[in-house]
Amino acid sequence: MLLLHRAVVPGLQHVSRLRLTSRHCIRACSTDNTFQSQHSSLAFSGDNSGSRGWRVIGTLLGLGAVLAYHERRCGATQESPPIYTREEVSSHCSPKTGIWVTFGHEVFDVTEFVDLHPGGPSKLMLAAGGPLEPFWALYAVHNQPHVREVLAQYKIGELDPKDTAPPTLETSDPYAGDPPRHPALKVNSQRPFNAEPPPELLTESYITPNPLFFTRNHLPVPNLDPDTYRLHIKGPSGGQSLSLSLDDLCQFPKHEVTVTLQCAGNRRSEMTRVKEVKGLEWRTGAISTARWAGARLCDVLTQAGHHLSETEAHVCFEGLDSDPTGTAYGASIPLARALDPEADVLLAYEMNGQPLPRDHGFPVRVVVPGVVGARHVKWLGKVSVESEESYSHWQRRDYKGFSPSVDWDTVDFDSAPSIQELPIQSAITEPQDGETIASGEVTVKGYAWSGGGRAVVRVDVSLDGGLTWQVAELNGEDQHPRKAWAWRLWQLQALVPAGQKELNIVCKAVDDSYNVQPDTVAPIWNLRGVLSNAWHRVHVHVTP
């Protein structure tokens, strides 16, 4: 009986640990073979003693009863797994409610796995309450058998087959034709769609994956047919205009350039804390980097007969996106920049080796390295050379900087130049504001970029609010003077001062003209909240 007790009770304890709930039955039946393997070695040892043989038989019978009961419970669960709606899944998106995700038609409770996730808890939490597929598609490492096996352990049921995802837009809505977006994007507005990647994903890689590239739309996304698309290039006075198909554009020499795009309103939310501004509440993610390919604008303009003018001239761009009145988005850049082959201005039709996504200008957009994102006109329909800059609202009545003393009652948009090149910028992406970190060592990560092709030469990081500084390590592609079109990613590994309970982490970047970020927001505040580039600050707590 003692041997029987020793053999059966551990088995019962093992089953008890499984808790025989529907969740753990599904988990055990899908991948957990430890229950059987722990006792598979029980067998007759060759001892002919009758009493020992009966004791072993008793042990096996007792263990068999436990296994049979466990198998019956799991079998019943497998026959009719719990069914959940998408709404039920979406309500489980925090440690308090439990963290559920879906993959295909299956539902998983990954609450216990969040802290074990190799990419860190914050990455997995991005999918909380929703599907895993959009996130796994970004990182091929997930598409492996052992990863699926780990996930299978957390299965709790299946999605209701009658429950389909509701449409996000009404068919009568002018935005009903907008493309689908990645769920990780932090949405600032739905109509028009404007969103940024979460900071923990923004600096995961030097090149931003297309689905995570920040999106800045002013109007509904047009759905254009590449076979009938035409780009109209207005010729000079007395000259001949061009009407280029996508194939025609591809006949020009193809150029590829890695370029960072930044919205003029990046980090606007920090200006809002000083005083209210008008504009989307961008945090640190209205900036991204891609490898663009297309024809150089200078080659196309030259083909149309344009050349440098002795007087000031501007290249005006008009998009194929428009509002209900037919007003299209427009912008312009100086002709001197457009015709300079060293400026690398592109009529781009590829982004990271693929055709432009619809949200990013398919089939053709302008890419103007070193210049504010507002001039990178998407869904390009028309290009012309004019004696004055574009008359578009977004060129003449927006994207301009003013003194902190100017308000909406006194603003004179004609008194300020349109933003072209942007100032030096940097921000911290890890750790995040309000996060709790462990004592010992902290890793600080972020990005830095400067407009006009100015290279980033240094990033300084402080753990004490700017009293003392350390120099971060710069990563990414080498930068060439006057052609540093892309950001530098940076990181610093530093010791947390002993006994410190909190850190005020600050970063500031310096470019090759020795421009440096201002220390506070108030002196650069402006009514539109643009050009926000003060020292970036995050406050974190330290556990012993």
Coordinates of C-alpha atoms in Angstrom, one line a residue:
M1 CA 0.0 0.0 0.0
L2 CA 2.9 2.3 0.7
L3 CA 4.3 1.8 -2.8
L4 CA 0.8 2.3 -4.2
H5 CA 0.5 5.5 -2.2
R6 CA 3.9 6.7 -3.4
A7 CA 3.0 6.0 -7.1
V8 CA -0.6 7.2 -7.3
V9 CA -0.5 10.3 -5.1
P10 CA 2.2 12.1 -7.1
G11 CA 0.0 11.3 -10.2
L12 CA -3.0 12.8 -8.5
Q13 CA -0.9 15.8 -7.5
H14 CA 0.2 16.2 -11.1
V15 CA -3.4 16.2 -12.3
S16 CA -4.3 18.6 -9.6
R17 CA -1.6 20.9 -10.9
L18 CA -3.3 20.8 -14.2
R19 CA -6.4 21.9 -12.4
L20 CA -8.6 20.0 -14.8
T21 CA -10.2 23.2 -16.1
S22 CA -11.1 23.5 -19.8
R23 CA -8.1 25.7 -20.3
H24 CA -5.6 23.3 -18.8
C25 CA -7.1 20.2 -20.4
I26 CA -6.7 21.8 -23.8
R27 CA -3.2 22.7 -22.9
A28 CA -2.2 19.3 -21.6
C29 CA -3.8 17.4 -24.5
S30 CA -2.2 19.6 -27.1
T31 CA 1.5 19.5 -26.1
D32 CA 2.0 18.2 -22.5
N33 CA 3.4 14.7 -22.6
T34 CA 5.2 14.9 -19.2
F35 CA 2.4 13.2 -17.3
Q36 CA 2.8 10.0 -19.3
S37 CA 6.6 10.1 -19.7
Q38 CA 7.2 10.5 -15.9
H39 CA 5.6 7.1 -15.3
S40 CA 6.4 5.2 -18.6
S41 CA 9.3 3.4 -17.0
L42 CA 7.2 1.5 -14.5
A43 CA 7.4 -2.2 -15.3
F44 CA 8.2 -5.6 -13.7
S45 CA 11.8 -5.7 -12.7
G46 CA 12.2 -9.5 -12.9
D47 CA 11.5 -10.0 -9.2
N48 CA 9.3 -13.2 -9.0
S49 CA 7.9 -12.2 -5.6
G50 CA 4.1 -12.4 -5.7
S51 CA 3.6 -9.6 -3.2
R52 CA 5.9 -7.2 -5.2
G53 CA 4.1 -8.2 -8.5
W54 CA 0.7 -7.4 -7.0
R55 CA 2.0 -4.1 -5.6
V56 CA 3.2 -3.1 -9.1
I57 CA -0.1 -4.2 -10.6
G58 CA -1.9 -2.1 -7.9
T59 CA 0.3 0.8 -8.8
L60 CA -0.4 0.5 -12.5
L61 CA -4.2 0.1 -11.9
G62 CA -4.3 3.2 -9.7
L63 CA -2.2 5.2 -12.1
G64 CA -4.4 3.9 -15.0
A65 CA -7.5 5.1 -13.3
V66 CA -6.0 8.6 -12.9
L67 CA -4.9 8.6 -16.5
A68 CA -8.3 7.4 -17.7
Y69 CA -10.1 10.1 -15.8
H70 CA -7.7 12.8 -17.1
E71 CA -8.0 11.5 -20.7
R72 CA -11.8 11.4 -20.5
R73 CA -11.9 15.0 -19.3
C74 CA -9.5 16.1 -22.0
G75 CA -11.3 14.1 -24.6
A76 CA -14.6 15.8 -23.6
T77 CA -12.9 19.2 -23.8
Q78 CA -11.5 18.4 -27.3
E79 CA -14.9 17.4 -28.5
S80 CA -16.5 20.7 -27.6
P81 CA -13.9 23.4 -26.8
P82 CA -15.2 26.6 -25.3
I83 CA -16.4 29.1 -27.9
Y84 CA -15.7 32.9 -27.6
T85 CA -16.7 35.9 -29.6
R86 CA -14.2 38.5 -30.8
E87 CA -15.7 40.9 -28.4
E88 CA -15.1 38.6 -25.5
V89 CA -11.4 38.2 -26.6
S90 CA -11.0 42.0 -27.0
S91 CA -12.1 42.5 -23.4
H92 CA -9.1 40.5 -22.1
C93 CA -6.3 42.9 -22.8
S94 CA -4.6 43.6 -19.5
P95 CA -3.1 41.6 -16.6
K96 CA -6.2 42.5 -14.6
T97 CA -8.6 40.9 -17.1
G98 CA -6.2 38.3 -18.4
I99 CA -4.4 38.6 -21.7
W100 CA -6.0 36.7 -24.6
V101 CA -4.9 36.5 -28.3
T102 CA -6.1 34.7 -31.3
F103 CA -4.3 32.8 -34.1
G104 CA -6.5 31.6 -36.9
H105 CA -9.7 30.3 -35.3
E106 CA -8.1 29.5 -32.0
V107 CA -8.1 31.5 -28.7
F108 CA -5.2 31.5 -26.3
D109 CA -4.8 32.9 -22.8
V110 CA -1.1 34.1 -22.7
T111 CA -1.3 35.9 -19.4
E112 CA 1.3 33.6 -17.8
F113 CA 3.6 33.9 -20.8
V114 CA 3.8 37.7 -21.2
D115 CA 6.7 38.1 -18.8
L116 CA 8.5 35.1 -20.5
H117 CA 8.2 36.5 -24.0
P118 CA 11.7 36.7 -25.5
G119 CA 11.0 40.0 -27.2
G120 CA 9.9 41.6 -23.9
P121 CA 6.4 41.9 -22.4
S122 CA 5.6 45.2 -24.3
K123 CA 5.9 43.5 -27.7
L124 CA 3.4 40.8 -26.8
M125 CA 1.0 43.2 -25.2
L126 CA 0.6 45.0 -28.6
A127 CA -1.5 42.0 -29.7
A128 CA -3.5 41.8 -26.4
G129 CA -7.2 41.2 -27.1
G130 CA -6.7 40.6 -30.9
P131 CA -5.0 38.5 -33.5
L132 CA -1.3 37.5 -33.5
E133 CA -1.0 37.2 -37.3
P134 CA -0.2 40.9 -38.1
F135 CA 2.6 40.8 -35.6
W136 CA 4.0 37.4 -36.5
A137 CA 4.1 38.5 -40.1
L138 CA 6.6 41.2 -39.2
Y139 CA 9.0 38.7 -37.6
A140 CA 9.6 35.5 -39.5
V141 CA 11.2 33.9 -36.4
H142 CA 7.7 33.1 -35.2
N143 CA 6.9 30.9 -38.1
Q144 CA 8.6 27.8 -36.6
P145 CA 7.2 24.6 -35.2
H146 CA 8.6 25.1 -31.7
V147 CA 6.9 28.5 -31.5
R148 CA 3.6 27.0 -32.4
E149 CA 4.1 24.3 -29.8
V150 CA 4.7 26.9 -27.1
L151 CA 1.5 28.8 -28.2
A152 CA -0.5 25.5 -28.2
Q153 CA 0.1 25.2 -24.5
Y154 CA -2.1 28.3 -23.8
K155 CA -5.1 27.4 -25.9
I156 CA -8.4 27.9 -24.1
G157 CA -11.0 27.6 -26.9
E158 CA -12.0 28.7 -30.4
L159 CA -13.6 31.7 -32.0
D160 CA -17.3 31.5 -32.8
P161 CA -17.5 30.7 -36.5
K162 CA -20.6 32.9 -36.8
D163 CA -18.7 35.9 -35.4
T164 CA -17.1 37.8 -38.2
A165 CA -15.1 41.0 -37.7
P166 CA -17.4 44.0 -38.2
P167 CA -16.6 46.4 -41.0
T168 CA -14.7 49.4 -39.7
L169 CA -16.2 51.9 -42.1
E170 CA -19.6 52.5 -43.7
T171 CA -19.7 52.0 -47.4
S172 CA -21.1 55.5 -47.8
D173 CA -18.2 57.0 -46.0
P174 CA -15.6 58.6 -48.3
Y175 CA -13.0 56.8 -46.4
A176 CA -14.6 53.4 -46.9
G177 CA -12.1 52.5 -49.6
D178 CA -9.1 53.1 -47.3
P179 CA -6.7 50.1 -47.1
P180 CA -6.4 47.9 -44.0
R181 CA -3.8 48.9 -41.4
H182 CA -1.5 47.1 -39.0
P183 CA -3.1 46.9 -35.5
A184 CA 0.1 47.9 -33.8
L185 CA -0.2 51.4 -35.1
K186 CA -1.2 54.0 -32.5
V187 CA -4.1 55.8 -34.2
N188 CA -4.3 59.6 -33.9
S189 CA -7.3 60.0 -36.3
Q190 CA -9.3 57.5 -38.4
R191 CA -10.7 59.9 -41.0
P192 CA -8.3 60.9 -42.4
F193 CA -6.1 58.1 -41.1
N194 CA -3.1 59.2 -39.2
A195 CA -1.1 56.8 -37.0
E196 CA 2.4 56.1 -35.6
P197 CA 4.3 52.9 -34.6
P198 CA 4.7 52.3 -30.9
P199 CA 8.2 53.4 -29.7
E200 CA 9.2 49.9 -28.7
L201 CA 8.9 48.8 -32.4
L202 CA 10.1 52.0 -34.0
T203 CA 13.8 51.3 -33.4
E204 CA 13.7 47.5 -33.7
S205 CA 15.3 47.8 -37.1
Y206 CA 17.1 50.5 -39.0
I207 CA 14.6 50.2 -41.9
T208 CA 11.0 50.5 -40.8
P209 CA 8.8 47.7 -42.1
N210 CA 6.2 49.0 -44.5
P211 CA 3.2 48.1 -42.3
L212 CA 4.7 50.0 -39.3
F213 CA 5.8 53.1 -41.2
F214 CA 4.0 56.1 -39.8
T215 CA 1.0 57.3 -41.8
R216 CA 0.1 60.9 -42.4
N217 CA -3.0 61.4 -44.6
H218 CA -4.9 64.6 -45.1
L219 CA -7.7 63.2 -47.3
P220 CA -9.2 59.8 -48.3
V221 CA -6.8 57.4 -49.9
P222 CA -7.4 57.2 -53.6
N223 CA -7.6 53.7 -55.2
L224 CA -5.6 54.1 -58.4
D225 CA -5.2 51.7 -61.3
P226 CA -1.5 51.3 -62.2
D227 CA -2.5 50.4 -65.8
T228 CA -4.3 53.7 -66.4
Y229 CA -2.2 55.9 -64.1
R230 CA -0.6 58.9 -65.8
L231 CA 1.8 61.5 -64.3
H232 CA 1.5 64.9 -66.0
I233 CA 4.7 66.9 -66.2
K234 CA 4.0 70.5 -67.3
G235 CA 6.6 71.7 -69.8
P236 CA 8.2 75.2 -69.9
S237 CA 6.6 78.0 -71.8
G238 CA 6.6 77.1 -75.4
G239 CA 7.7 73.5 -74.6
Q240 CA 5.9 70.2 -74.6
S241 CA 4.3 68.6 -71.6
L242 CA 4.8 64.9 -70.7
S243 CA 2.2 62.3 -69.8
L244 CA 4.0 59.4 -68.2
S245 CA 2.6 56.0 -67.5
L246 CA 4.1 53.9 -64.7
D247 CA 6.0 51.9 -67.4
D248 CA 7.3 55.1 -68.9
L249 CA 8.6 56.3 -65.5
C250 CA 10.4 53.0 -65.1
Q251 CA 12.3 53.6 -68.3
F252 CA 14.3 56.4 -66.6
P253 CA 17.4 55.2 -64.7
K254 CA 16.4 53.7 -61.4
H255 CA 17.9 55.2 -58.2
E256 CA 17.6 53.9 -54.6
V257 CA 18.1 56.1 -51.5
T258 CA 17.6 55.4 -47.8
V259 CA 15.6 58.3 -46.5
T260 CA 14.0 59.2 -43.1
L261 CA 10.6 61.0 -43.3
Q262 CA 9.4 63.0 -40.4
C263 CA 6.2 64.9 -39.9
A264 CA 6.5 68.5 -38.9
G265 CA 4.2 67.7 -36.0
N266 CA 6.4 64.9 -34.5
R267 CA 6.4 65.2 -30.7
R268 CA 3.6 67.8 -30.8
S269 CA 2.1 66.2 -27.6
E270 CA 4.9 67.7 -25.6
M271 CA 4.0 71.2 -26.8
T272 CA 0.4 70.6 -25.8
R273 CA 1.6 70.2 -22.2
V274 CA 2.9 73.7 -22.3
K275 CA -0.1 75.3 -24.0
E276 CA -2.9 74.0 -26.2
V277 CA -2.1 73.8 -29.9
K278 CA -4.1 72.8 -33.0
G279 CA -3.1 69.5 -34.6
L280 CA -2.8 65.8 -34.1
E281 CA -1.3 64.6 -30.9
W282 CA 1.8 62.9 -32.3
R283 CA 4.1 61.4 -29.8
T284 CA 7.7 60.3 -30.8
G285 CA 6.6 58.0 -33.7
A286 CA 5.8 60.4 -36.6
I287 CA 9.1 59.5 -38.1
S288 CA 10.2 56.4 -40.1
T289 CA 12.9 55.2 -42.5
A290 CA 12.7 53.3 -45.8
R291 CA 14.7 52.4 -48.8
W292 CA 13.0 54.2 -51.7
A293 CA 13.5 53.6 -55.4
G294 CA 12.4 55.4 -58.5
A295 CA 13.3 58.0 -61.1
R296 CA 15.2 61.1 -60.2
L297 CA 13.0 64.2 -60.4
C298 CA 15.9 66.0 -62.1
D299 CA 16.0 63.5 -64.9
V300 CA 12.3 63.8 -65.6
L301 CA 12.3 67.6 -65.4
T302 CA 15.2 67.7 -67.8
Q303 CA 13.4 65.4 -70.2
A304 CA 10.5 67.9 -70.1
G305 CA 12.8 70.8 -71.0
H306 CA 13.2 72.4 -67.6
H307 CA 16.5 74.0 -66.4
L308 CA 17.7 76.3 -63.6
S309 CA 16.3 79.7 -63.7
E310 CA 18.0 83.0 -63.0
T311 CA 15.0 84.0 -60.9
E312 CA 13.5 82.0 -58.0
A313 CA 11.3 79.2 -59.1
H314 CA 9.5 76.3 -57.4
V315 CA 8.4 72.8 -58.4
C316 CA 4.8 72.3 -57.5
F317 CA 3.3 68.9 -56.8
E318 CA -0.4 68.0 -56.8
G319 CA -1.7 64.7 -55.5
L320 CA -4.6 62.6 -56.7
D321 CA -6.2 62.6 -53.3
S322 CA -9.0 65.2 -52.9
D323 CA -11.8 66.4 -50.7
P324 CA -15.5 66.5 -51.7
T325 CA -15.0 69.9 -53.4
G326 CA -12.2 68.4 -55.6
T327 CA -9.4 70.2 -53.9
A328 CA -6.3 68.1 -54.0
Y329 CA -3.3 68.0 -51.6
G330 CA -0.4 70.0 -52.9
A331 CA 3.1 71.3 -51.9
S332 CA 6.3 72.6 -53.5
I333 CA 10.1 72.7 -53.1
P334 CA 12.6 75.1 -54.7
L335 CA 13.5 74.3 -58.3
A336 CA 17.3 74.4 -57.4
R337 CA 16.8 71.4 -55.0
A338 CA 14.7 69.5 -57.5
L339 CA 17.2 69.8 -60.3
D340 CA 20.3 69.1 -58.2
P341 CA 21.3 65.4 -58.8
E342 CA 23.1 65.4 -55.5
A343 CA 19.8 66.2 -53.7
D344 CA 18.4 62.7 -54.7
V345 CA 14.8 63.9 -55.0
L346 CA 12.9 60.9 -56.3
L347 CA 9.6 60.1 -58.1
A348 CA 9.4 56.9 -56.1
Y349 CA 7.5 53.8 -57.0
E350 CA 9.1 51.3 -54.6
M351 CA 9.4 51.2 -50.9
N352 CA 11.7 48.7 -49.3
G353 CA 11.8 46.6 -52.5
Q354 CA 8.1 46.5 -53.0
P355 CA 5.5 48.7 -54.9
L356 CA 4.4 51.6 -52.7
P357 CA 1.7 50.6 -50.3
R358 CA -1.5 52.5 -50.9
D359 CA -1.2 54.5 -47.6
H360 CA 2.3 55.6 -48.8
G361 CA 1.4 56.9 -52.2
F362 CA 0.9 54.1 -54.7
P363 CA 1.7 54.1 -57.5
V364 CA 4.0 57.2 -57.4
R365 CA 5.0 59.7 -54.7
V366 CA 7.7 62.4 -54.3
V367 CA 10.6 61.7 -51.9
V368 CA 12.6 64.8 -50.9
P369 CA 15.5 63.7 -48.7
G370 CA 16.2 66.0 -45.7
V371 CA 12.9 67.9 -46.1
V372 CA 9.8 67.8 -44.0
G373 CA 7.3 65.0 -44.8
A374 CA 4.6 67.5 -45.9
R375 CA 6.5 68.1 -49.2
H376 CA 6.7 64.3 -50.0
V377 CA 3.4 64.4 -51.9
K378 CA 1.7 61.1 -52.3
W379 CA -0.4 59.7 -55.2
L380 CA 1.4 62.2 -57.4
G381 CA -0.7 63.4 -60.4
K382 CA 0.9 66.6 -61.6
V383 CA 4.3 68.4 -61.5
S384 CA 4.8 71.9 -62.7
V385 CA 7.5 74.6 -62.4
E386 CA 6.1 78.0 -61.2
S387 CA 7.5 81.4 -60.3
E388 CA 5.9 81.1 -56.8
E389 CA 5.5 78.2 -54.4
S390 CA 2.3 76.1 -54.4
Y391 CA -0.9 77.9 -53.6
S392 CA -2.1 74.8 -51.7
H393 CA -3.5 75.4 -48.2
W394 CA -0.8 73.0 -46.9
Q395 CA 2.0 75.1 -48.4
R396 CA 0.6 78.6 -47.7
R397 CA -1.5 78.3 -44.5
D398 CA 0.1 75.4 -42.6
Y399 CA 3.4 73.9 -41.7
K400 CA 5.0 77.1 -40.7
G401 CA 6.7 78.1 -37.4
F402 CA 5.9 81.2 -35.3
S403 CA 7.0 83.0 -32.1
P404 CA 5.5 81.7 -28.9
S405 CA 3.8 85.1 -28.6
V406 CA 1.7 84.6 -31.8
D407 CA -1.8 83.2 -31.3
W408 CA -4.7 82.5 -33.7
D409 CA -6.0 86.0 -33.4
T410 CA -2.7 87.6 -34.5
V411 CA -1.1 85.0 -36.8
D412 CA -0.1 86.1 -40.3
F413 CA 0.9 83.1 -42.3
D414 CA 2.3 85.2 -45.1
S415 CA 5.0 86.5 -42.7
A416 CA 6.7 83.1 -42.2
P417 CA 8.5 80.9 -44.7
S418 CA 7.2 77.4 -45.3
I419 CA 9.0 74.6 -43.5
Q420 CA 11.5 72.8 -45.7
E421 CA 14.5 71.4 -43.9
L422 CA 13.9 70.3 -40.3
P423 CA 16.1 70.9 -37.3
I424 CA 18.1 68.4 -35.3
Q425 CA 16.0 65.8 -33.6
S426 CA 16.3 62.8 -31.2
A427 CA 14.0 60.8 -28.9
I428 CA 14.2 57.9 -26.5
T429 CA 12.2 54.8 -27.5
E430 CA 13.3 52.5 -24.6
P431 CA 12.6 52.6 -21.7
Q432 CA 9.3 54.3 -21.9
D433 CA 7.9 57.1 -19.7
G434 CA 6.5 55.7 -16.5
E435 CA 8.1 52.3 -16.9
T436 CA 9.7 50.4 -14.0
I437 CA 13.2 49.0 -14.5
A438 CA 15.4 46.8 -12.4
S439 CA 18.4 48.1 -10.6
G440 CA 21.9 47.4 -11.9
E441 CA 22.2 48.4 -15.5
V442 CA 19.8 50.2 -17.9
T443 CA 19.8 50.1 -21.7
V444 CA 18.5 53.3 -23.3
K445 CA 17.6 53.3 -27.0
G446 CA 16.4 55.9 -29.4
Y447 CA 16.8 57.6 -32.8
A448 CA 18.5 60.9 -34.0
W449 CA 18.1 62.7 -37.3
S450 CA 18.8 66.1 -38.8
G451 CA 17.3 67.8 -41.8
G452 CA 19.1 69.1 -44.9
G453 CA 21.5 66.1 -45.1
R454 CA 23.3 67.1 -41.9
A455 CA 24.9 64.1 -40.3
V456 CA 24.3 63.2 -36.6
V457 CA 27.7 63.3 -34.9
R458 CA 26.8 62.7 -31.3
V459 CA 24.0 61.8 -29.0
D460 CA 24.3 62.7 -25.3
V461 CA 22.3 60.9 -22.7
S462 CA 21.7 61.8 -19.0
L463 CA 20.2 59.7 -16.3
D464 CA 19.8 62.6 -13.9
G465 CA 17.8 65.2 -15.8
G466 CA 20.8 66.8 -17.5
L467 CA 23.2 67.3 -14.6
T468 CA 25.7 64.7 -16.0
W469 CA 26.0 63.2 -19.5
Q470 CA 27.2 60.1 -21.2
V471 CA 27.8 59.6 -25.0
A472 CA 25.6 57.0 -26.7
E473 CA 26.8 54.5 -29.3
L474 CA 25.6 55.3 -32.8
N475 CA 24.3 52.5 -35.0
G476 CA 23.1 52.2 -38.6
E477 CA 24.5 53.2 -42.0
D478 CA 27.5 55.5 -42.2
Q479 CA 26.5 59.1 -43.0
H480 CA 28.1 61.2 -45.7
P481 CA 28.4 65.0 -45.2
R482 CA 25.5 66.9 -46.8
K483 CA 23.9 63.7 -47.8
A484 CA 22.9 62.1 -44.5
W485 CA 19.4 61.5 -45.5
A486 CA 18.6 58.8 -42.9
W487 CA 18.5 58.7 -39.1
R488 CA 21.0 57.1 -36.7
L489 CA 19.8 54.6 -34.1
W490 CA 21.6 54.8 -30.8
Q491 CA 21.9 53.1 -27.5
L492 CA 23.6 53.5 -24.1
Q493 CA 24.2 50.8 -21.5
A494 CA 24.7 52.5 -18.2
L495 CA 24.9 51.6 -14.5
V496 CA 21.9 52.7 -12.4
P497 CA 23.3 54.7 -9.4
A498 CA 23.1 52.6 -6.2
G499 CA 20.1 53.3 -4.1
Q500 CA 18.4 55.3 -6.9
K501 CA 14.6 54.9 -6.9
E502 CA 13.9 56.8 -10.1
L503 CA 15.7 58.1 -13.2
N504 CA 15.0 61.2 -15.2
I505 CA 16.5 60.1 -18.6
V506 CA 17.2 62.8 -21.2
C507 CA 18.7 62.8 -24.7
K508 CA 20.0 65.4 -27.0
A509 CA 21.6 65.1 -30.4
V510 CA 24.3 67.2 -32.2
D511 CA 24.7 67.4 -36.0
D512 CA 27.8 68.2 -38.1
S513 CA 26.9 71.9 -38.1
Y514 CA 27.0 71.6 -34.3
N515 CA 23.3 72.4 -34.1
V516 CA 22.0 71.0 -30.8
Q517 CA 18.5 70.5 -29.4
P518 CA 17.1 73.2 -27.1
D519 CA 16.7 72.1 -23.5
T520 CA 13.0 73.0 -22.9
V521 CA 9.8 73.2 -25.0
A522 CA 8.4 76.6 -23.8
P523 CA 10.8 78.8 -25.9
I524 CA 10.0 77.0 -29.1
W525 CA 6.2 76.6 -28.5
N526 CA 4.1 77.7 -31.5
L527 CA 0.4 77.6 -32.2
R528 CA 0.6 74.7 -34.7
G529 CA 2.9 72.6 -32.5
V530 CA 5.4 72.0 -35.2
L531 CA 9.2 71.8 -35.0
S532 CA 9.1 70.2 -31.5
N533 CA 12.7 69.1 -30.9
A534 CA 13.5 70.0 -27.3
W535 CA 15.5 67.5 -25.2
H536 CA 13.4 64.3 -24.9
R537 CA 12.7 63.2 -21.4
V538 CA 11.4 60.0 -19.8
H539 CA 10.8 59.3 -16.1
V540 CA 11.3 55.7 -14.9
H541 CA 11.0 54.0 -11.6
V542 CA 13.7 51.6 -10.2
T543 CA 13.1 48.5 -8.3
P544 CA 15.7 47.2 -5.8

